[in-house]
PDB file of C-alpha atoms in Angstrom:
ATOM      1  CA  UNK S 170      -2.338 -12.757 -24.320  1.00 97.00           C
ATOM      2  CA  UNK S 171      -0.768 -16.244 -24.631  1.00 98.00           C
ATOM      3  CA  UNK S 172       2.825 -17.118 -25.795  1.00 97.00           C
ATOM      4  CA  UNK S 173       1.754 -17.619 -29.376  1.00 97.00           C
ATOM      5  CA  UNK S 174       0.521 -13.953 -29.277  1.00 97.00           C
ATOM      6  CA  UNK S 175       3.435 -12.668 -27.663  1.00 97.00           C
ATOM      7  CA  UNK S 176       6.053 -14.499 -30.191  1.00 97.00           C
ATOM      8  CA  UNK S 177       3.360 -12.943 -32.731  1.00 96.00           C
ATOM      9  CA  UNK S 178       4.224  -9.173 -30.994  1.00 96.00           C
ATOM     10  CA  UNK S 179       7.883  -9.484 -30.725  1.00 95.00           C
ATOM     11  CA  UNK S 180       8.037 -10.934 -34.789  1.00 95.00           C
ATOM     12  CA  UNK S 181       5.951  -7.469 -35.335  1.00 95.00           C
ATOM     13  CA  UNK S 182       8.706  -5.502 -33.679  1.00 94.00           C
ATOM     14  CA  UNK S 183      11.889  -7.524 -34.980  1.00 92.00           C
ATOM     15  CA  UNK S 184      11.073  -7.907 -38.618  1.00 93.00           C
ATOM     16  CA  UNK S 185      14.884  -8.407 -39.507  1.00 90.00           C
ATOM     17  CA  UNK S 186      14.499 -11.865 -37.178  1.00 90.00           C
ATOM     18  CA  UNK S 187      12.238 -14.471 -38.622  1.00 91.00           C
ATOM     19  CA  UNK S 188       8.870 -15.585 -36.812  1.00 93.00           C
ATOM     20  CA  UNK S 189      10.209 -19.318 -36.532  1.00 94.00           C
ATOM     21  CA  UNK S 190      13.624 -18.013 -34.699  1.00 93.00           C
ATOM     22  CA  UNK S 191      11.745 -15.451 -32.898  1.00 94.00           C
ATOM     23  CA  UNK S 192       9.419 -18.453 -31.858  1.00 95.00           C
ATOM     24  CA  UNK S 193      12.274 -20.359 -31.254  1.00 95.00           C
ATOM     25  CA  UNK S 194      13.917 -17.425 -28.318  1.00 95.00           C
ATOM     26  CA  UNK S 195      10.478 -17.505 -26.541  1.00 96.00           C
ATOM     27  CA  UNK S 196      10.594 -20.691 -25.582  1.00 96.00           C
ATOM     28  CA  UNK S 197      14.344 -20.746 -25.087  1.00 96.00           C
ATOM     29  CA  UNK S 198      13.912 -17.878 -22.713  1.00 97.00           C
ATOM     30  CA  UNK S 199      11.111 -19.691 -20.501  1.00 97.00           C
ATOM     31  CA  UNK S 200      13.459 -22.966 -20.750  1.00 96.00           C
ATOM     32  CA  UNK S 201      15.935 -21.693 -19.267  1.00 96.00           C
ATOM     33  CA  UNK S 202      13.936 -19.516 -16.695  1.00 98.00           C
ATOM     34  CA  UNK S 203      12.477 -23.306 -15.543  1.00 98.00           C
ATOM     35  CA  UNK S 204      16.169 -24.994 -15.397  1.00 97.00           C
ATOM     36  CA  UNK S 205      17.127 -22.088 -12.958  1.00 97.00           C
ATOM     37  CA  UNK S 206      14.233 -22.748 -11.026  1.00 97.00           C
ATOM     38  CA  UNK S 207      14.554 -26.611 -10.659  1.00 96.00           C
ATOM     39  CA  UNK S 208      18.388 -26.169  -9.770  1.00 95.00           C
ATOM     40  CA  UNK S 209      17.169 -23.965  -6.979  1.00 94.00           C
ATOM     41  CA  UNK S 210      18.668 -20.281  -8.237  1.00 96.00           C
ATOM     42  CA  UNK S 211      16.610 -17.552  -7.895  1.00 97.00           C
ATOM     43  CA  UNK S 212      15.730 -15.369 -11.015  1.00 98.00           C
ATOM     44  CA  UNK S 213      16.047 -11.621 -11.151  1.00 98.00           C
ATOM     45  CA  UNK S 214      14.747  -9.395 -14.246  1.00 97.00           C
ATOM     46  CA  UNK S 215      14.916  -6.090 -13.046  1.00 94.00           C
ATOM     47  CA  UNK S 216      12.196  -4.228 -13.913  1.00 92.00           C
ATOM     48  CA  UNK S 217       9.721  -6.944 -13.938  1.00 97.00           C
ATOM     49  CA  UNK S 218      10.384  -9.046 -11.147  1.00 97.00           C
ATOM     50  CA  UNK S 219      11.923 -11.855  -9.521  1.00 98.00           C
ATOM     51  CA  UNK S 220      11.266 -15.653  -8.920  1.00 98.00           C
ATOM     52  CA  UNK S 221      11.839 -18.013  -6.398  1.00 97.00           C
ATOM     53  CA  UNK S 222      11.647 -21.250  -5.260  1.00 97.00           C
ATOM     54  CA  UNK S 223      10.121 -21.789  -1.731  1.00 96.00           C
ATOM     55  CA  UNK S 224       9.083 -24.900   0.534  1.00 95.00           C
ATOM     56  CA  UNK S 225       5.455 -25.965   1.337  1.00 93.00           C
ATOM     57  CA  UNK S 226       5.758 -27.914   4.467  1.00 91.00           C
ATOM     58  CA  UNK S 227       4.864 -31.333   4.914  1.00 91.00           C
ATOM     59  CA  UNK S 228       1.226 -31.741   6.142  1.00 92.00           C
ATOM     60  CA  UNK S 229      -1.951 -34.034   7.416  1.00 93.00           C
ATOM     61  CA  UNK S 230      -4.155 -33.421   4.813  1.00 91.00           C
ATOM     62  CA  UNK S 231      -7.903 -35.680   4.291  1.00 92.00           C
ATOM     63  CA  UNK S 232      -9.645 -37.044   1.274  1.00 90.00           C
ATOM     64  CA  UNK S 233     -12.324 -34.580   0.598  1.00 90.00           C
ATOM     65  CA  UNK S 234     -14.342 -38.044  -0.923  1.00 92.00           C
ATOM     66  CA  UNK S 235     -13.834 -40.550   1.353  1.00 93.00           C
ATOM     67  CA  UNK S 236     -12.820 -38.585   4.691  1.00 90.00           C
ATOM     68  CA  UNK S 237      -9.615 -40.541   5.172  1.00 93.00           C
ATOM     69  CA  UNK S 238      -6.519 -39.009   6.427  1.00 93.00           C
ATOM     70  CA  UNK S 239      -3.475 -38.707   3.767  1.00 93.00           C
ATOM     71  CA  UNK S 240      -0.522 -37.625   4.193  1.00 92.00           C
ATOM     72  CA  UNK S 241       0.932 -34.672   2.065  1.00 91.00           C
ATOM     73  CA  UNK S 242       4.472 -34.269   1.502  1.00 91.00           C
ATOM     74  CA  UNK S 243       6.426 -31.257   1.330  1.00 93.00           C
ATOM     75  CA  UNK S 244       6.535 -29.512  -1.881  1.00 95.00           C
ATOM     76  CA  UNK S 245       8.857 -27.171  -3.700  1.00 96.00           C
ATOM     77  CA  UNK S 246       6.726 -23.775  -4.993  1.00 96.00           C
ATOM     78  CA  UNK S 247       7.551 -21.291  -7.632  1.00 97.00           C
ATOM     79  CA  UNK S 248       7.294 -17.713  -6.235  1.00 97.00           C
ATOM     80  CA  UNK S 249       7.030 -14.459  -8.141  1.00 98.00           C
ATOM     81  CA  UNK S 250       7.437 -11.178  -6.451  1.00 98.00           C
ATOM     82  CA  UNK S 251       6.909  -7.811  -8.493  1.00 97.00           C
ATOM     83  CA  UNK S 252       9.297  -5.116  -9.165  1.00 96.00           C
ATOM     84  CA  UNK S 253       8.441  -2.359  -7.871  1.00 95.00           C
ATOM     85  CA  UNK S 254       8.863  -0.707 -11.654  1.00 95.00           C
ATOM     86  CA  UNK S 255       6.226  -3.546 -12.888  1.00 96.00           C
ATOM     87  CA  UNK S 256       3.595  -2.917  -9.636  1.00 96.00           C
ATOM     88  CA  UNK S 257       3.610   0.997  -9.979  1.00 94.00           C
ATOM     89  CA  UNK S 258       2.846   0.283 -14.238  1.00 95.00           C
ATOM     90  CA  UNK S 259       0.149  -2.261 -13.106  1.00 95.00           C
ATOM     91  CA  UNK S 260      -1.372  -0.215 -10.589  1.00 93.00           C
ATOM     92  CA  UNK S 261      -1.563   2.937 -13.493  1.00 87.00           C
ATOM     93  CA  UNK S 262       1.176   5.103 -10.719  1.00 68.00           C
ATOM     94  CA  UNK S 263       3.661   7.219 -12.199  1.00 58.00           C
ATOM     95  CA  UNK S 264       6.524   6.565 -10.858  1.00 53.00           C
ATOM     96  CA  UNK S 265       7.717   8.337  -7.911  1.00 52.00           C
ATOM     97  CA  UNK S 266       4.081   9.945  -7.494  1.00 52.00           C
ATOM     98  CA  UNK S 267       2.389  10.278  -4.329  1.00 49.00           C
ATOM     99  CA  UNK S 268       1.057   7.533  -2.864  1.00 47.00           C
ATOM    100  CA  UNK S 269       3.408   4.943  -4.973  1.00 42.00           C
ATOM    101  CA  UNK S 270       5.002   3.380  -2.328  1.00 45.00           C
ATOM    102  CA  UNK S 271       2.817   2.832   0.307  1.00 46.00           C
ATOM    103  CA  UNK S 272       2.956  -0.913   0.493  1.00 45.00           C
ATOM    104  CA  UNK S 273       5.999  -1.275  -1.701  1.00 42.00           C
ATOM    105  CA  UNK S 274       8.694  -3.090  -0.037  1.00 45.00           C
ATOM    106  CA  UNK S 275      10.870  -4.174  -2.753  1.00 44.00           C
ATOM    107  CA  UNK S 276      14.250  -4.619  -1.776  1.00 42.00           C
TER     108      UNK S 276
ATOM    109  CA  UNK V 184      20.195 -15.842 -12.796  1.00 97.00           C
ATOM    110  CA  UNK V 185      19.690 -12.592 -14.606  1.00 97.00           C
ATOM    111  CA  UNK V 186      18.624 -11.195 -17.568  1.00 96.00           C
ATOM    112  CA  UNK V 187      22.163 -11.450 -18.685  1.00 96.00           C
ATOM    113  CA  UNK V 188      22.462 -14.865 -18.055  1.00 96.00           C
ATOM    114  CA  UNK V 189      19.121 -15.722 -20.216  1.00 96.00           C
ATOM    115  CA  UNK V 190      21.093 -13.317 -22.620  1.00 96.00           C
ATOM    116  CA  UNK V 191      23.607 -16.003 -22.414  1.00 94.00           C
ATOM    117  CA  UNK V 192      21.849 -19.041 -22.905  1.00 93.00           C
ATOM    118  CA  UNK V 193      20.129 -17.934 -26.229  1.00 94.00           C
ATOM    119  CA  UNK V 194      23.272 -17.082 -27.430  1.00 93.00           C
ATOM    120  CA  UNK V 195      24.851 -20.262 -26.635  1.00 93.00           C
ATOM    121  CA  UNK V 196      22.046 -22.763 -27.392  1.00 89.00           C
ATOM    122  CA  UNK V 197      20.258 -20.488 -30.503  1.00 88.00           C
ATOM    123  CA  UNK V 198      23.392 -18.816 -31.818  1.00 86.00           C
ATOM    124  CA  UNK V 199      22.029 -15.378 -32.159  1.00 90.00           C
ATOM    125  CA  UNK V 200      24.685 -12.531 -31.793  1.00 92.00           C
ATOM    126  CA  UNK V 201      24.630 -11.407 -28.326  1.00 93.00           C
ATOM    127  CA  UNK V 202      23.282  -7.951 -29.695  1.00 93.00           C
ATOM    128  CA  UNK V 203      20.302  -9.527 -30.990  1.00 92.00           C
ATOM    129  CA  UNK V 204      19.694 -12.135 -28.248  1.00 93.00           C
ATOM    130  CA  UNK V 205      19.996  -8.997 -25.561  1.00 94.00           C
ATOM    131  CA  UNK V 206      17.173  -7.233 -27.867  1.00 93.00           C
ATOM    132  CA  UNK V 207      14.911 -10.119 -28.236  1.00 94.00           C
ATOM    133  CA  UNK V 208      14.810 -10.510 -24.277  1.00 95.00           C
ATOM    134  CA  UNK V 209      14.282  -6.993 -23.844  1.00 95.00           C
ATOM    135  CA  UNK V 210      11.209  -7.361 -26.387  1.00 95.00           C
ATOM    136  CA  UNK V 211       9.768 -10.187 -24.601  1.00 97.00           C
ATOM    137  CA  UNK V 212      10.140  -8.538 -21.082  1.00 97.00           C
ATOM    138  CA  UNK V 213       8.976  -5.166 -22.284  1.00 96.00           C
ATOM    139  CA  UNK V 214       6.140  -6.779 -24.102  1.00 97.00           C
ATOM    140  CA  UNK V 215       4.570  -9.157 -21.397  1.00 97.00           C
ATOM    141  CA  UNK V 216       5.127  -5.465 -18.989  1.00 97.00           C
ATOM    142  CA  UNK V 217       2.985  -2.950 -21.453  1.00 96.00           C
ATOM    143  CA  UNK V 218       0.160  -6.244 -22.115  1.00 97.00           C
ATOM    144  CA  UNK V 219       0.352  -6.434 -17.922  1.00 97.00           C
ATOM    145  CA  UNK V 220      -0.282  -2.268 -17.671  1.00 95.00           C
ATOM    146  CA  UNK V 221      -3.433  -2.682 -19.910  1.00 95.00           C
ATOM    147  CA  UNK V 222      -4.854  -5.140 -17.092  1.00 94.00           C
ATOM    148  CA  UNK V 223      -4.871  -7.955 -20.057  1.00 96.00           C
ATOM    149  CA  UNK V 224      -3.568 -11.479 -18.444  1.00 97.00           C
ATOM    150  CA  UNK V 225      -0.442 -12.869 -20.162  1.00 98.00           C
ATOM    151  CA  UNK V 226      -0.892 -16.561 -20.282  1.00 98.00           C
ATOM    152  CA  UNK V 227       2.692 -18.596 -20.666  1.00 98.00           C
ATOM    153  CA  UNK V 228       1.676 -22.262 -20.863  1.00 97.00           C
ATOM    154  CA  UNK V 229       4.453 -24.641 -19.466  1.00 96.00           C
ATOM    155  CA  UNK V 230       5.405 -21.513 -17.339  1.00 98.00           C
ATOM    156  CA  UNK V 231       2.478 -20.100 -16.022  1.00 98.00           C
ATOM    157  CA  UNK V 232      -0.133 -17.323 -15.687  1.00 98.00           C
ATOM    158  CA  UNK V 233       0.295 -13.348 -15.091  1.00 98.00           C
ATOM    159  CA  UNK V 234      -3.105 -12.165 -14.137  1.00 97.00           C
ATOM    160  CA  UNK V 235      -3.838  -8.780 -13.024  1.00 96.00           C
ATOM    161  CA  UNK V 236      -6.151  -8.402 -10.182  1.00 95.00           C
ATOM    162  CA  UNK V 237      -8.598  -5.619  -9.028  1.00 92.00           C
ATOM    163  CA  UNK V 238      -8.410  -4.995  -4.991  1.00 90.00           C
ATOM    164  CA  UNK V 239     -11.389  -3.107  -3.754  1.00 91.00           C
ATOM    165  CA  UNK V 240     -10.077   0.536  -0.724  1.00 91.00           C
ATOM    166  CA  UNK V 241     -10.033  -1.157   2.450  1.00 91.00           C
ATOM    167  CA  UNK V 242      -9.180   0.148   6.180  1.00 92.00           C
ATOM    168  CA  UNK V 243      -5.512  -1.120   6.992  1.00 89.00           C
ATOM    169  CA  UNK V 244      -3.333  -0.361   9.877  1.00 91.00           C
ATOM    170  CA  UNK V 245       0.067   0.952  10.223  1.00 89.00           C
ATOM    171  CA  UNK V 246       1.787  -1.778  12.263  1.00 89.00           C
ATOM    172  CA  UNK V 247       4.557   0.497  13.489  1.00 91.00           C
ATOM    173  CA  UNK V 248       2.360   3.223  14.782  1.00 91.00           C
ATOM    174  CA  UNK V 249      -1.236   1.359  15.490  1.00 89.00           C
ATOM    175  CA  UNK V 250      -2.549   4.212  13.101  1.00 92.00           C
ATOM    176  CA  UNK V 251      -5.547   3.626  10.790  1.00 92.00           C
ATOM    177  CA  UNK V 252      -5.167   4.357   7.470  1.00 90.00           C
ATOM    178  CA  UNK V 253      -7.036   3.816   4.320  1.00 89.00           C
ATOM    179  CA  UNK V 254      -5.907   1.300   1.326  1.00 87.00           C
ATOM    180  CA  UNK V 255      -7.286   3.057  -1.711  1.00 87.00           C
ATOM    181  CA  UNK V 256      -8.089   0.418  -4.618  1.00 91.00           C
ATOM    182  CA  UNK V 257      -5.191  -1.098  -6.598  1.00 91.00           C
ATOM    183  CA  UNK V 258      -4.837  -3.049  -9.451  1.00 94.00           C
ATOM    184  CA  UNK V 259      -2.143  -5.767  -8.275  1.00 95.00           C
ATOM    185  CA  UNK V 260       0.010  -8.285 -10.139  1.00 97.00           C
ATOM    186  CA  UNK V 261      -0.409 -12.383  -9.025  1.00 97.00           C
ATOM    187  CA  UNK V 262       1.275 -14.752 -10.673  1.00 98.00           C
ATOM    188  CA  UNK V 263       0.182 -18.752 -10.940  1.00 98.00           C
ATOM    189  CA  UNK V 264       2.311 -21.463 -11.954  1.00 98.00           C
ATOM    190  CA  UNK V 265       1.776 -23.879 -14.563  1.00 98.00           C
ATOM    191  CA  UNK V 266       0.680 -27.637 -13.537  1.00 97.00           C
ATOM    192  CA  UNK V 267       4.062 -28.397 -15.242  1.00 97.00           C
ATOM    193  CA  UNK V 268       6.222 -25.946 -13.970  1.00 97.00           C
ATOM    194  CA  UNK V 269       4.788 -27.422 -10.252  1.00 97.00           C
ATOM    195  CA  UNK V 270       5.926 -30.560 -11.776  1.00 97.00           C
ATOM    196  CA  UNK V 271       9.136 -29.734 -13.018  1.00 97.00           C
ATOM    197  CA  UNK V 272      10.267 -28.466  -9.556  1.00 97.00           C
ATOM    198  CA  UNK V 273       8.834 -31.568  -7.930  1.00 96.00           C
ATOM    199  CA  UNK V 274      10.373 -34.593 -10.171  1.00 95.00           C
ATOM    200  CA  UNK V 275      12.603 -35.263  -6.973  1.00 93.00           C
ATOM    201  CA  UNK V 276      10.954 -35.251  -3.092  1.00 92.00           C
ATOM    202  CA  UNK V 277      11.984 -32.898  -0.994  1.00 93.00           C
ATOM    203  CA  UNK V 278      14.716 -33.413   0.933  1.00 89.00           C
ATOM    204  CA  UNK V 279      14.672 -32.523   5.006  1.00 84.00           C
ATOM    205  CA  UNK V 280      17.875 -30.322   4.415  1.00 83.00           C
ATOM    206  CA  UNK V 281      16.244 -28.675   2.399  1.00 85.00           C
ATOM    207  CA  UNK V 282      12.610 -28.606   4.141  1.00 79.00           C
ATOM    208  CA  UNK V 283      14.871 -27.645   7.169  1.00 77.00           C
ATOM    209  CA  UNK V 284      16.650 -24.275   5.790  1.00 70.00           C
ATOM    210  CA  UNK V 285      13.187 -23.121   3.958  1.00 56.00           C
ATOM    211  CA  UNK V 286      10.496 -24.357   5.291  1.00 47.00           C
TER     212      UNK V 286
END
C-alpha cells in the first residue's frame, strides 16, 4: 500500500471528510512526524510504535571504484522500534497467548 | 511527541475540530496496522517504508541461563527510511556533543 492508497482507505471510512482534506491530514500527520524527528524528540504512538533518532559514528570508509580511502562523517538515523501490540498483530499472535513474548522487550 | 501532539498540529495548522483530527489519526494508525497484519508493505514516500519480513525457526540461546532453545518462525516488522527523511535529519553535520552523548 502507498500513501495515495491509504488517504484512498481513510476517505472510504470518513465519508463526512472530503478526499482532498483527508489527503491534506496524511501528509500533515507525516510532516509533523519528520519536524519531531529533525528537532531531535522522539515519537511515541502507542500501539504502533515509536521512533527515534540515533547516531552513526564517524568512520574510514573506501571508494568501492577507485580503492581510495574517504572519510565518512557521522550521521543522524531514523529508528523505529515496534509496539509490542503492532509485533504480536504482525507476527498473527493473539495477544497474551503462549509464546507472545518470548523476544518482546518493549518497555 | 505523541499521538496527541500530532492531534494537535492538525488541528492547529488544518483547522479540523479536535474530534475529527483525533479520528482521522486514529484511521491512519489503525489503517497502516490492519494493511501491516496482512503481511502487505505500507510504502510512505518522503517518510519511508514498513515492510514485513518472514524469519525462518532457528536455534537461539537463552543468555541468562546458557539454555538452548528454539526460535520458531516469525513474521517481523522492519522499517526503512526514506532517502529524504535521511536527508531531512542530516541538513546540518553532526555535532561532537551530540556524537558524544549518542554515539
Amino acid at each position: 500500500m502507498t500513501k495515495s492508497g491509504l488517504i484512498e482507505l481513510v476517505a472510504e471510512r470518513t465519508p463526512h471528510i472530503s478526499k482532498k482534506d483527508t489527503e491534506i491530514v496524511v501528509n500533515t500527520i507525516f510532516d509533523s512526524m519528520t519536524e519531531a524527528l529533525k528537532h531531535g524528540q522522539r515519537i511515541e504512538i502507542r500501539g504502533f510504535g515509536s521512533f527515534q533518532v540515533k547516531i552513526r559514528e564517524a568512520r574510514e570508509g573506501r571508494n568501492p571504484k577507485t580503492g581510495e580511502e574517504v572519510h565518512i562523517p557521522a550521521k543522524r538515523t531514523p529508528f523505529f522500534k515496534v509496539g509490542k501490540e503492532l509485533k504480536e498483530k504482525v507476527d498473527g499472535v493473539k495477544p497474551g497467548a503462549e509464546g507472545a513474548g518470548d523476544s518482546g522487550d518493549e518497555s | 511527541m505523541t499521538k496527541a501532539d500530532i492531534v494537535e498540529h492538525i488541528y492547529e495548522r488544518v483547522g479540523f475540530s479536535k474530534k475529527e483530527s483525533a479520528e482521522l489519526v486514529e484511521q491512519v494508525f489503525d489503517i497502516i496496522k490492519d494493511t501491516l497484519a496482512e503481511g502487505e508493505k505500507v510504502k510512505i514516500s518522503g517518510f519511508g517504508n514498513f515492510v514485513v519480513r518472514e524469519k525462518n525457526a532457528r536455534k537461539g540461546r537463552n543468555p541468562q541461563t546458557g539454555e538452548e532453545i528454539r526460535l520458531s518462525a516469525r513474521r517481523v516488522l522492519t522499517f526503512k527510511p526514506s532517502l529524504v527523511l535521511k536527508n531531512v535529519l542530516n541538513e546540518e553535520p553532526v555535532t561532537e556533543a551530540e556524537a558524544r552523548t549518542e554515539g
